[in-house]
Amino acid sequence: MVIGLPKAMLYYRYQILWETFFHELGFETVTSGDTNQKVLEDGVRYSIDESCLPSKIFMGHVHSLIGKCDYILIPRVVNYGYCKEVCVKFNALYDIVNNTFENVNILDYNLSVTQGEKEQKGFIKMGMILGKSPLRSLHAYKKAKKAQALHDTLKVKEQERILESEKLKLLIVSHPYITYDRFIGFPITEYIQRLGAIPIYADLINKKESLKRSEEISDSLYWLYNKELIGAIQLLEDKIDGIILLTAFPCGPDSLVNELILRKSKKLPTINIIVDELQGEAGLQTRIESFLDIIQQRLDQKEKIQKRIV
Amino acid sequence: MQKIISFPHIGNYYVPIEIFLKLIFPEHIILPSPKITKRTLELGSKYSPDFVCVPFKYNLGNYIEALENGATVLIQVCGGCRYGYYAEIQEKILKDLGYQFEFIKIGWGKFNPIKIYQLFRKTGASASFPTFIRYALLTIKMIEVLDSFESYIRENIGFEKKKNSLETLHQQFLSDLRTVRGFRQLSRLQSEYKSKLKTIKIEKPSDCLKIGIVGELYSLMEPFSSFFIEKELSKQQIQVRRFITVTFLLNKLKLDKKILKSAGSYLKYAIGADGTDSVEKSQLLAKQGYDGIIHMKPFGCTPEVNAMPILQKISNDYKIPILYFSFDSQTSETGVKTRLEAFYDMLLMRKEHEKCKQLI
């Protein structure tokens, strides 16, 4: 049996977990490729106009997987506990896909901790649907969870090493499904690198620590993914030179949280970039270039002042 | 020091809320923010984030106008989806604008009577806890009376024999409701107006056009934000049905699983905030033989966007037309009216066509 993993949305958070789990149970997985023009067009065709860009891309990926696998994995996520909610888009992805495409086989698990639907329970149920015993599924889940954790810590360590570098460093505050998407975030990080600066990723940090630190900016925020991101700003503030807030149009949580960041965290130069499917590259590049110039000039001035003092 | 307490508008609910606040803050002044006008929305959108949903802008406009009138305490309630985070950003925006005020946030997860009581106590409420609960129950009862009165008006206002008789009675009812201070007075008022409603002659043809309205709660309950669509429809002798009222939302807490079950053929999970209701109610309207459905939401409202693909499927399965409206601060009134007109003209033609078919 082959399980299809759409390379969008939560894939960037759970890639290792999902792949290891299914491989442990003896199934093959197939991933939809990188986002390209065709995936985007398909996604737009099968979505409501007002959906956010990542969810349109998600629909495109699901479409590209139909016929290539026996099941498509679409989890439903509500919360990870009290005050750890996620955007309501994740509550509905399963039902949206189910009602949009006909004859699509969806494999899903439900994650809503406050209602007693824990991740482990969901994975065991999923294993049982695929015809594996609960014990074997549990074992596979444990192993997969460990692999994901190891992968995450390695990535965090790697980024910590990069943070030591002398070059200009920009923190990209954005959801992983935007940052790493070939179509939305990748051209931006690539361009930053081409200009000689280093992109630092806000999702590659110790998530427990960043959750705690996020309360310094806002104590009543309840979106987990956004909490982790603003916690990263607090954690890395002294090691970076500028912040890029990268949002897809019209992201619900970001529309409020980015406003909060712009109003409350004023230490570093910050730029708010909003992308949609009609994005032209030239405009974006100009903005990033001038943003980098501003930061460079600020740094030069600081250096001059310091020299004078010395 | 005497405080001036204010809160944003939604429909006619300012009446029971004002009474509630008056009862628990007898020493302070209660001043509902001025009625929503175009200026409210302009003020609100000027200081709001770009693509936040439009209720945020209305609320912010309400607050600014209330502060201009001298309010010193503002109240915001929090709910699911983005609404739960309104309060913090609004407070920050208003403080950045230089206003001095106290902000009561009846927040996420705090729907616990004792905590809410403590919040009010801190602001200067002197009532004891049992009195507080009694007043809260009175307010809920008042909202129920208001809702049942208004839903009768909604379904019949297009068919009254003497024009404007229901409208005048409605205004009378609202001003009488403002004088209510106890349960007995309320039930007397309720029965009085029940008999008054019966004296108004209604001539409803059995095959009148029937339209159901579903969607996001603010757009549904605040007529200004939807360009008075309900009124517009009733002028055309259309029976309007809407389920979402505050009474419904209060009862919903118990009904969540039931709603999901009855939407079972379309939904496996709840899709967030009011999205599930929109799906369930649309299916119900389709089953009950309504001629059309209007779905309203502020631009970018994620739960309702989630519901839309499923509504489209219902529309296809039951062959019932659905008109989608998305409101923002830039929405033009003419555009909305034109689309609405075309929609009910189309429904009328459909209906007549079907009648002709039956005759043959």
PDB file of C-alpha atoms in Angstrom, chain A residues 4 10 23 61 64 114 123 146 165 187 192 267 289 292 294:
ATOM      1  CA  GLY A   4       0.537   9.974  -0.294  1.00  0.00           C
ATOM      2  CA  LEU A  10       1.973  20.502   8.102  1.00  0.00           C
ATOM      3  CA  HIS A  23       7.883   2.936   6.783  1.00  0.00           C
ATOM      4  CA  HIS A  61      -0.697  19.067  -4.020  1.00  0.00           C
ATOM      5  CA  SER A  64      -1.470  15.953  -7.950  1.00  0.00           C
ATOM      6  CA  THR A 114      -8.566  19.344  25.167  1.00  0.00           C
ATOM      7  CA  PHE A 123      -1.738   7.334  15.151  1.00  0.00           C
ATOM      8  CA  LYS A 146      12.005   9.991  18.374  1.00  0.00           C
ATOM      9  CA  SER A 165      28.763  33.912  11.564  1.00  0.00           C
ATOM     10  CA  PRO A 187      12.834  32.658  -3.849  1.00  0.00           C
ATOM     11  CA  ILE A 192      18.794  37.116   0.506  1.00  0.00           C
ATOM     12  CA  LYS A 267      14.393  46.905  18.753  1.00  0.00           C
ATOM     13  CA  GLU A 289      17.412  44.984  -1.396  1.00  0.00           C
ATOM     14  CA  LEU A 292      19.236  45.207   3.448  1.00  0.00           C
ATOM     15  CA  ILE A 294      19.025  50.241   5.422  1.00  0.00           C
TER      16      ILE A 294
END
